[in-house]
CSV table of C-alpha atoms in Angstrom, one decimal:
chain,number,residue,atom,x,y,z
A,1,MET,CA,10.2,-13.0,-16.8
A,2,LYS,CA,9.7,-14.1,-20.5
A,3,LYS,CA,10.9,-11.8,-23.3
A,4,PRO,CA,7.4,-11.1,-24.8
A,5,GLN,CA,6.2,-10.0,-21.3
A,6,PHE,CA,9.2,-7.8,-20.8
A,7,ILE,CA,8.5,-6.2,-24.2
A,8,THR,CA,4.9,-5.6,-23.1
A,9,LEU,CA,6.2,-3.9,-20.0
A,10,ILE,CA,8.4,-1.6,-22.1
A,11,ILE,CA,5.5,-0.7,-24.4
A,12,PHE,CA,3.3,0.3,-21.4
A,13,LEU,CA,6.2,2.2,-19.9
A,14,PHE,CA,6.6,4.1,-23.2
A,15,LEU,CA,2.8,4.8,-23.4
A,16,SER,CA,2.8,6.1,-19.8
A,17,ALA,CA,5.7,8.4,-20.7
A,18,ILE,CA,3.9,9.7,-23.8
A,19,ILE,CA,0.7,10.5,-21.8
A,20,PHE,CA,2.7,12.0,-18.9
A,21,LEU,CA,4.5,14.4,-21.3
A,22,ASN,CA,1.4,15.3,-23.4
A,23,ASN,CA,-1.4,15.9,-20.8
A,24,SER,CA,-2.7,19.0,-22.7
A,25,PHE,CA,-3.1,17.0,-26.0
A,26,PRO,CA,-6.9,17.3,-26.8
A,27,PRO,CA,-7.8,13.6,-27.0
A,28,PHE,CA,-6.0,12.9,-23.7
A,29,SER,CA,-7.8,15.9,-22.0
A,30,PHE,CA,-11.1,14.7,-23.4
A,31,LEU,CA,-10.6,11.2,-21.9
A,32,ILE,CA,-9.4,12.6,-18.6
A,33,GLY,CA,-12.5,14.8,-18.5
A,34,ILE,CA,-14.8,11.8,-19.1
A,35,SER,CA,-13.2,9.7,-16.4
A,36,GLN,CA,-13.5,12.6,-13.9
A,37,ASN,CA,-17.1,13.1,-14.9
A,38,ILE,CA,-17.8,9.4,-14.3
A,39,PHE,CA,-16.2,9.2,-10.9
A,40,SER,CA,-17.3,12.7,-9.7
A,41,PHE,CA,-20.6,11.6,-8.2
A,42,PRO,CA,-19.4,8.5,-6.2
A,43,LYS,CA,-16.3,10.6,-5.0
A,44,ASN,CA,-18.7,13.3,-3.8
A,45,ILE,CA,-20.9,10.9,-1.9
A,46,ILE,CA,-18.0,9.0,-0.3
A,47,TYR,CA,-16.2,12.2,0.8
A,48,LYS,CA,-19.4,13.7,2.2
A,49,SER,CA,-20.0,10.6,4.3
A,50,LYS,CA,-16.4,10.7,5.5
A,51,THR,CA,-16.7,14.4,6.7
A,52,ASN,CA,-20.0,13.6,8.4
A,53,THR,CA,-18.6,10.8,10.5
A,54,SER,CA,-15.4,12.7,11.4
A,55,GLN,CA,-17.5,15.4,13.2
A,56,GLU,CA,-17.0,14.3,16.8
A,57,GLN,CA,-17.1,17.7,18.6
A,58,SER,CA,-20.1,18.5,20.6
A,59,VAL,CA,-22.6,21.1,19.4
A,60,ILE,CA,-21.5,23.6,22.1
A,61,ILE,CA,-17.8,23.3,21.3
A,62,LYS,CA,-18.6,23.7,17.6
A,63,LYS,CA,-20.6,26.8,18.3
A,64,LEU,CA,-17.8,28.3,20.3
A,65,VAL,CA,-15.3,27.6,17.6
A,66,ALA,CA,-17.6,29.2,15.0
A,67,ASP,CA,-18.1,32.2,17.2
A,68,ASN,CA,-14.4,32.6,17.8
A,69,ARG,CA,-13.8,32.5,14.0
A,70,LYS,CA,-16.5,35.1,13.4
A,71,LEU,CA,-15.1,37.4,16.1
A,72,THR,CA,-11.6,37.1,14.5
A,73,GLU,CA,-13.0,37.9,11.1
A,74,LYS,CA,-14.8,41.0,12.6
A,75,LEU,CA,-11.4,42.0,14.2
A,76,ILE,CA,-9.7,41.8,10.8
A,77,GLU,CA,-12.5,43.8,9.2
A,78,PHE,CA,-12.1,46.4,11.9
A,79,GLU,CA,-8.4,46.6,11.3
A,80,ARG,CA,-8.9,47.0,7.6
A,81,LEU,CA,-11.5,49.8,8.1
A,82,LYS,CA,-9.0,51.5,10.5
A,83,LYS,CA,-6.3,51.3,7.9
A,84,ASP,CA,-8.6,52.7,5.2
A,85,ASN,CA,-9.5,55.5,7.5
A,86,GLU,CA,-5.9,56.4,8.2
A,87,ALA,CA,-5.0,56.1,4.4
A,88,LEU,CA,-7.9,58.4,3.4
A,89,ARG,CA,-6.7,60.9,6.1
A,90,SER,CA,-3.1,60.8,4.9
A,91,GLN,CA,-4.2,60.7,1.2
A,92,PHE,CA,-1.2,58.6,0.4
A,93,GLU,CA,-2.8,55.3,-0.4
A,94,ILE,CA,-6.2,53.6,-0.5
A,95,SER,CA,-6.3,50.0,0.8
A,96,GLU,CA,-9.6,49.2,-0.9
A,97,ILE,CA,-10.5,45.6,-1.5
A,98,ILE,CA,-11.0,44.9,-5.2
A,99,PRO,CA,-14.4,43.2,-5.7
A,100,SER,CA,-13.7,39.5,-6.5
A,101,ARG,CA,-15.8,36.8,-8.1
A,102,LEU,CA,-16.2,33.8,-5.9
A,103,LEU,CA,-16.7,30.4,-7.3
A,104,PRO,CA,-18.1,27.8,-4.8
A,105,VAL,CA,-16.6,24.4,-5.3
A,106,LYS,CA,-17.0,21.0,-3.5
A,107,ILE,CA,-14.2,19.1,-2.0
A,108,VAL,CA,-14.1,15.5,-3.4
A,109,GLY,CA,-10.9,14.2,-2.1
A,110,PHE,CA,-7.7,14.8,-0.2
A,111,LEU,CA,-4.0,13.7,0.0
A,112,GLY,CA,-2.1,13.5,3.2
A,113,SER,CA,-3.2,12.4,6.7
A,114,GLY,CA,-6.9,12.5,7.5
A,115,SER,CA,-6.5,14.9,10.4
A,116,LEU,CA,-4.0,17.2,8.6
A,117,PRO,CA,-4.3,16.9,4.8
A,118,GLN,CA,-1.7,18.4,2.5
A,119,VAL,CA,-3.8,18.7,-0.7
A,120,LEU,CA,-7.5,18.9,-1.4
A,121,VAL,CA,-9.1,17.8,-4.7
A,122,ILE,CA,-12.0,19.9,-5.8
A,123,ASP,CA,-14.7,19.3,-8.5
A,124,SER,CA,-13.9,22.3,-10.7
A,125,GLY,CA,-11.2,22.6,-13.3
A,126,LYS,CA,-10.3,24.3,-16.6
A,127,LYS,CA,-13.9,24.3,-17.9
A,128,ASP,CA,-14.9,26.5,-14.9
A,129,GLY,CA,-12.1,29.0,-15.5
A,130,ILE,CA,-9.8,27.7,-12.7
A,131,LYS,CA,-6.1,28.6,-13.1
A,132,LYS,CA,-3.0,27.7,-11.2
A,133,GLY,CA,-2.3,30.3,-8.4
A,134,MET,CA,-5.9,31.2,-7.6
A,135,ALA,CA,-6.6,31.6,-3.9
A,136,VAL,CA,-9.0,29.2,-2.2
A,137,ILE,CA,-10.9,30.6,0.9
A,138,SER,CA,-13.4,29.6,3.4
A,139,GLY,CA,-15.1,32.7,4.9
A,140,LYS,CA,-12.4,35.2,5.4
A,141,ASN,CA,-9.8,32.5,6.0
A,142,ILE,CA,-7.2,31.4,3.4
A,143,VAL,CA,-7.4,27.6,2.8
A,144,GLY,CA,-4.7,27.4,0.1
A,145,LYS,CA,-4.1,28.0,-3.5
A,146,ILE,CA,-4.7,26.1,-6.8
A,147,ASP,CA,-1.7,24.0,-7.9
A,148,LYS,CA,-2.7,21.6,-10.6
A,149,VAL,CA,-5.7,22.0,-12.9
A,150,LEU,CA,-7.3,19.3,-15.1
A,151,GLU,CA,-10.5,19.4,-17.1
A,152,ASN,CA,-13.0,18.8,-14.2
A,153,PHE,CA,-10.9,18.5,-11.1
A,154,SER,CA,-8.1,20.6,-9.5
A,155,GLN,CA,-5.6,20.3,-6.7
A,156,VAL,CA,-5.5,22.8,-3.9
A,157,ILE,CA,-2.2,22.9,-1.9
A,158,LEU,CA,-3.1,23.8,1.7
A,159,SER,CA,-1.3,26.4,3.8
A,160,ASN,CA,0.5,23.7,5.7
A,161,ASN,CA,1.8,22.1,2.5
A,162,LYS,CA,5.6,22.5,1.9
A,163,LYS,CA,4.9,23.9,-1.5
A,164,PHE,CA,2.8,26.8,-0.1
A,165,SER,CA,4.3,30.2,0.7
A,166,THR,CA,3.0,33.8,0.7
A,167,LEU,CA,3.7,37.1,2.3
A,168,ALA,CA,2.0,37.9,5.6
A,169,ASN,CA,1.7,40.5,8.3
A,170,VAL,CA,0.5,40.5,11.8
A,171,SER,CA,-2.9,42.2,12.0
A,172,GLY,CA,-2.9,45.6,13.6
A,173,SER,CA,0.8,46.1,13.3
A,174,ASN,CA,3.5,46.6,10.7
A,175,ILE,CA,5.2,43.3,11.4
A,176,THR,CA,5.7,41.4,8.1
A,177,GLY,CA,7.0,37.9,7.4
A,178,VAL,CA,6.7,35.0,5.0
A,179,ILE,CA,4.3,32.1,5.6
A,180,LYS,CA,5.7,28.7,4.7
A,181,GLY,CA,4.0,25.3,5.0
A,182,GLU,CA,6.0,22.8,7.0
A,183,GLY,CA,3.9,19.7,6.6
A,184,ASP,CA,2.7,19.4,10.2
A,185,PHE,CA,2.3,23.2,10.8
A,186,ILE,CA,2.4,26.6,9.3
A,187,LEU,CA,5.5,28.7,9.9
A,188,LEU,CA,5.8,32.5,10.0
A,189,ASP,CA,9.4,33.1,8.9
A,190,LYS,CA,11.7,36.1,8.2
A,191,VAL,CA,10.3,38.3,10.9
A,192,ILE,CA,12.8,40.8,12.0
A,193,ILE,CA,14.2,40.0,15.5
A,194,SER,CA,13.4,43.4,16.9
A,195,ASP,CA,9.6,43.0,16.1
A,196,ASN,CA,7.4,42.0,19.0
A,197,LEU,CA,5.3,39.0,18.3
A,198,SER,CA,2.8,37.8,20.8
A,199,LYS,CA,0.9,34.6,21.2
A,200,GLU,CA,-2.7,34.7,19.8
A,201,ASP,CA,-1.8,37.5,17.4
A,202,VAL,CA,-3.7,37.1,14.2
A,203,VAL,CA,-1.6,36.7,11.0
A,204,VAL,CA,-3.1,37.8,7.7
A,205,THR,CA,-2.0,37.7,4.1
A,206,LYS,CA,-0.2,40.8,2.8
A,207,GLY,CA,-1.3,40.2,-0.8
A,208,ASP,CA,0.3,38.4,-3.7
A,209,ILE,CA,-1.6,39.2,-7.0
A,210,SER,CA,-0.2,38.1,-10.3
A,211,SER,CA,-0.1,40.2,-13.5
A,212,GLU,CA,-3.2,38.3,-14.7
A,213,GLY,CA,-5.2,39.7,-11.9
A,214,PHE,CA,-5.6,36.8,-9.6
A,215,GLY,CA,-3.8,35.3,-6.6
A,216,ILE,CA,-3.9,35.8,-2.9
A,217,PRO,CA,-5.4,39.1,-1.9
A,218,GLN,CA,-4.5,40.9,1.4
A,219,ASP,CA,-6.2,40.6,4.8
A,220,LEU,CA,-7.2,36.9,4.5
A,221,ILE,CA,-6.8,35.2,7.9
A,222,ILE,CA,-4.0,32.6,7.9
A,223,GLY,CA,-4.2,31.8,11.6
A,224,LYS,CA,-3.1,32.7,15.2
A,225,ILE,CA,0.4,32.6,16.6
A,226,LYS,CA,0.7,29.5,18.7
A,227,SER,CA,4.4,29.7,19.7
A,228,ILE,CA,7.4,32.0,19.0
A,229,ASN,CA,11.0,31.0,18.3
A,230,LYS,CA,13.3,33.9,19.1
A,231,VAL,CA,17.1,33.5,19.2
A,232,SER,CA,18.8,36.8,20.1
A,233,THR,CA,21.9,36.0,18.0
A,234,SER,CA,19.8,35.5,14.8
A,235,SER,CA,18.6,38.2,12.5
A,236,PHE,CA,15.1,36.8,12.2
A,237,GLN,CA,12.6,35.1,14.4
A,238,THR,CA,9.9,32.6,13.5
A,239,ALA,CA,6.5,31.6,14.9
A,240,GLU,CA,4.3,28.6,14.5
A,241,ILE,CA,0.8,29.5,13.2
A,242,GLU,CA,-2.3,27.5,14.0
A,243,SER,CA,-5.0,27.7,11.4
A,244,MET,CA,-8.5,28.7,12.6
A,245,ILE,CA,-10.4,26.3,10.2
A,246,SER,CA,-10.7,22.6,10.5
A,247,ILE,CA,-9.8,21.3,7.0
A,248,PRO,CA,-11.2,17.7,7.5
A,249,ASP,CA,-14.7,19.3,8.2
A,250,LEU,CA,-14.8,21.4,5.1
A,251,LYS,CA,-17.1,20.3,2.3
A,252,THR,CA,-17.3,23.5,0.2
A,253,VAL,CA,-14.7,26.2,-0.3
A,254,PHE,CA,-14.6,29.3,-2.6
A,255,ILE,CA,-12.1,30.2,-5.3
A,256,LEU,CA,-11.2,33.8,-5.9
A,257,ILE,CA,-11.5,34.1,-9.7
A,258,ASN,CA,-10.3,37.6,-10.0
B,1,MET,CA,-5.2,-18.7,-7.7
B,2,THR,CA,-8.0,-17.4,-10.0
B,3,ASN,CA,-9.9,-16.4,-6.9
B,4,LEU,CA,-6.9,-14.5,-5.6
B,5,LYS,CA,-6.4,-12.8,-8.9
B,6,PHE,CA,-10.0,-11.5,-9.0
B,7,LEU,CA,-9.8,-10.6,-5.3
B,8,LEU,CA,-6.7,-8.4,-5.9
B,9,LEU,CA,-8.3,-6.9,-9.0
B,10,PHE,CA,-11.4,-6.1,-7.0
B,11,PHE,CA,-9.3,-4.4,-4.2
B,12,LEU,CA,-7.4,-2.5,-6.9
B,13,ALA,CA,-10.6,-1.2,-8.4
B,14,ILE,CA,-11.9,-0.1,-5.0
B,15,SER,CA,-8.6,1.5,-4.1
B,16,ILE,CA,-8.9,3.9,-7.1
B,17,ILE,CA,-11.8,5.8,-5.5
B,18,ALA,CA,-10.9,5.1,-1.8
B,19,GLU,CA,-7.3,6.3,-2.1
B,20,THR,CA,-8.1,9.9,-2.8
B,21,THR,CA,-11.4,10.1,-0.8
B,22,ILE,CA,-11.1,8.1,2.4
B,23,PHE,CA,-7.6,6.9,3.0
B,24,SER,CA,-4.5,8.6,1.8
B,25,PHE,CA,-2.4,5.5,1.4
B,26,PRO,CA,-0.9,4.0,-1.8
B,27,PHE,CA,-3.1,1.0,-2.0
B,28,VAL,CA,-3.1,1.1,-5.9
B,29,VAL,CA,0.7,0.8,-5.9
B,30,ILE,CA,0.7,-2.1,-3.4
B,31,PHE,CA,-2.1,-4.1,-5.1
B,32,SER,CA,-0.6,-3.4,-8.6
B,33,LEU,CA,2.8,-4.8,-7.4
B,34,PHE,CA,1.3,-7.9,-6.0
B,35,LEU,CA,-0.8,-8.5,-9.2
B,36,PHE,CA,2.2,-8.0,-11.4
B,37,VAL,CA,4.4,-10.4,-9.5
B,38,LEU,CA,1.8,-13.1,-9.1
B,39,PHE,CA,0.0,-12.7,-12.5
B,40,PRO,CA,2.4,-11.1,-15.1
B,41,GLN,CA,-0.1,-11.2,-17.9
B,42,PHE,CA,-1.0,-8.7,-20.6
B,43,SER,CA,-4.6,-8.2,-19.3
B,44,ILE,CA,-3.3,-7.5,-15.8
B,45,MET,CA,-0.7,-5.0,-17.0
B,46,ALA,CA,-3.4,-3.3,-19.1
B,47,PHE,CA,-5.7,-3.1,-16.1
B,48,ILE,CA,-2.9,-1.6,-14.0
B,49,PHE,CA,-2.1,0.9,-16.7
B,50,ILE,CA,-5.7,2.1,-16.9
B,51,SER,CA,-6.0,2.2,-13.1
B,52,GLY,CA,-3.0,4.4,-12.9
B,53,ILE,CA,-4.4,6.8,-15.5
B,54,ILE,CA,-7.8,7.0,-13.7
B,55,LEU,CA,-6.1,7.5,-10.3
B,56,ASP,CA,-4.1,10.4,-11.6
B,57,SER,CA,-7.2,12.0,-13.2
B,58,LEU,CA,-9.1,11.7,-9.9
B,59,LYS,CA,-6.2,13.1,-7.9
B,60,SER,CA,-5.8,16.0,-10.4
B,61,GLU,CA,-2.2,14.9,-10.7
B,62,THR,CA,-0.3,14.9,-14.0
B,63,VAL,CA,-2.0,12.0,-15.8
B,64,GLY,CA,0.4,9.2,-16.5
B,65,ALA,CA,2.6,9.8,-13.5
B,66,THR,CA,1.3,6.8,-11.5
B,67,SER,CA,1.5,4.5,-14.5
B,68,LEU,CA,5.0,5.7,-15.3
B,69,PHE,CA,6.1,5.1,-11.7
B,70,LEU,CA,4.5,1.6,-11.6
B,71,PHE,CA,5.9,0.4,-14.9
B,72,LEU,CA,9.4,1.7,-14.0
B,73,VAL,CA,9.2,-0.3,-10.7
B,74,PHE,CA,8.0,-3.3,-12.7
B,75,VAL,CA,10.9,-3.0,-15.1
B,76,ILE,CA,13.4,-2.8,-12.1
B,77,LEU,CA,11.6,-5.7,-10.4
B,78,SER,CA,11.7,-7.9,-13.5
B,79,ILE,CA,15.4,-7.2,-14.1
B,80,TYR,CA,16.1,-8.0,-10.4
B,81,GLN,CA,14.1,-11.2,-10.8
B,82,ARG,CA,16.2,-12.2,-13.8
B,83,VAL,CA,19.5,-11.5,-12.2
B,84,PHE,CA,18.8,-12.8,-8.7
B,85,ASN,CA,16.0,-15.3,-9.4
B,86,LEU,CA,13.7,-13.7,-6.9
B,87,LYS,CA,11.2,-16.1,-5.4
B,88,ASP,CA,11.3,-15.1,-1.8
B,89,LEU,CA,8.0,-13.5,-0.9
B,90,TYR,CA,9.6,-11.6,2.1
B,91,VAL,CA,12.0,-9.8,-0.3
B,92,LEU,CA,9.1,-8.9,-2.5
B,93,LEU,CA,7.2,-7.5,0.5
B,94,PHE,CA,10.3,-5.4,1.3
B,95,PHE,CA,10.3,-4.2,-2.3
B,96,VAL,CA,6.6,-3.3,-2.1
B,97,LEU,CA,7.2,-1.4,1.1
B,98,ILE,CA,10.0,0.7,-0.3
B,99,SER,CA,8.2,1.4,-3.5
B,100,SER,CA,5.0,2.6,-1.7
B,101,ILE,CA,7.0,4.8,0.6
B,102,ILE,CA,8.8,6.4,-2.4
B,103,TYR,CA,5.5,6.9,-4.2
B,104,ALA,CA,3.8,8.4,-1.1
B,105,ASN,CA,6.7,10.8,-0.7
B,106,LEU,CA,6.6,11.9,-4.4
B,107,PHE,CA,2.8,12.4,-4.5
B,108,ASN,CA,2.0,14.3,-1.3
B,109,TYR,CA,0.4,11.3,0.6
B,110,GLY,CA,2.1,12.1,3.9
B,111,ILE,CA,4.4,9.5,5.3
B,112,ASN,CA,3.4,8.0,8.7
B,113,ILE,CA,6.1,5.3,9.1
B,114,PHE,CA,4.1,3.6,11.9
B,115,ILE,CA,1.1,3.0,9.7
B,116,TYR,CA,3.3,1.6,7.0
B,117,MET,CA,5.1,-0.7,9.4
B,118,ALA,CA,1.8,-1.8,10.9
B,119,PHE,CA,0.2,-2.5,7.5
B,120,PHE,CA,3.2,-4.5,6.2
B,121,GLY,CA,3.6,-6.2,9.5
B,122,ILE,CA,0.0,-7.6,9.1
B,123,ILE,CA,0.7,-8.6,5.5
B,124,PHE,CA,4.0,-10.3,6.6
B,125,PHE,CA,2.1,-12.2,9.3
B,126,ILE,CA,-0.7,-13.3,6.8
B,127,VAL,CA,1.9,-14.5,4.3
B,128,LYS,CA,3.8,-16.4,7.0
B,129,TYR,CA,0.6,-17.9,8.3
B,130,ILE,CA,-0.6,-19.0,4.8
B,131,GLY,CA,2.9,-20.3,4.0
B,132,LYS,CA,2.8,-22.5,7.2
B,133,ASN,CA,-0.7,-23.9,6.5
B,134,THR,CA,-0.2,-24.4,2.7
B,135,PRO,CA,1.1,-28.0,2.0
């Protein structure tokens, strides 16, 4: 390669490094916002057509899946009301759900495999009040949490992403653990060996709210236990969790603002 | 060669939207590397730089990350070309394969080795076929 071309290469490398290190600099944020606005519409259209063509399940199966999800949500609600009832009776604690503001957002892209994405790109960002760490839900199910926020778009890391983790407990019991994304599946880890896990048990979030007032609230459905790994010589057992929502079919999700 | 240049530029432009919407595969990295090796001109480098910036903003990634990665790879590639006088297209293909796998691993693309092998196998076959039929 000729010397002038090599120097050009170094200049572009230097420019890239400057932009990389100064994303929040107002002129850069402004230009990023403009490019996102320009490409937002075609991305929306293309992603919508992709999700429409990927729906191969028959109508009956879809209805059954939706009914199953609704019944699980009702079960969680029932468990929450039962807990509230017991708490009011004991007068020790109140497990009320703090009213939250929900922001509907559209999914405009993804990263990872088509059938099991790791990251979703949504069409809301800083200008809509989105912040890193906010929970993203679909119905009463946790989808993931906000990881990166730009002017008009944000990244959502999904519950199977290796960067995702939160506290969890098994609905209807005192069994607690830690949910970790493992890429291909969701893992319920750090469950005490003496606790009795069962297949099809519903795992919900325990709650992880930051000092700023947002985060992952309690009683959001993570999924159902698919398989259990219990070794008697170990202090903890683990379980593989299967999510109850089909991420590739999602077009709109909701962000818990506070 | 001019037709090939415009074809690669066209595919690069399409990849910017397709990569984060339809296929999660580092097409931008692959087409950028081919463009850089075949047409190392200022205009091509500027196009690649802007493509990287736009791709990052559409992925909601830290803007500049893709361009930084690409130009780091270009610098390594140009140093390698100077030292070893790289002209073999198969070695270049191998370089592109490794760079795209590293990029996919760094930026949450999900690595399915079989898809990569199939994709580069097809490109290897095309290159070999074109090489046989070109006088």
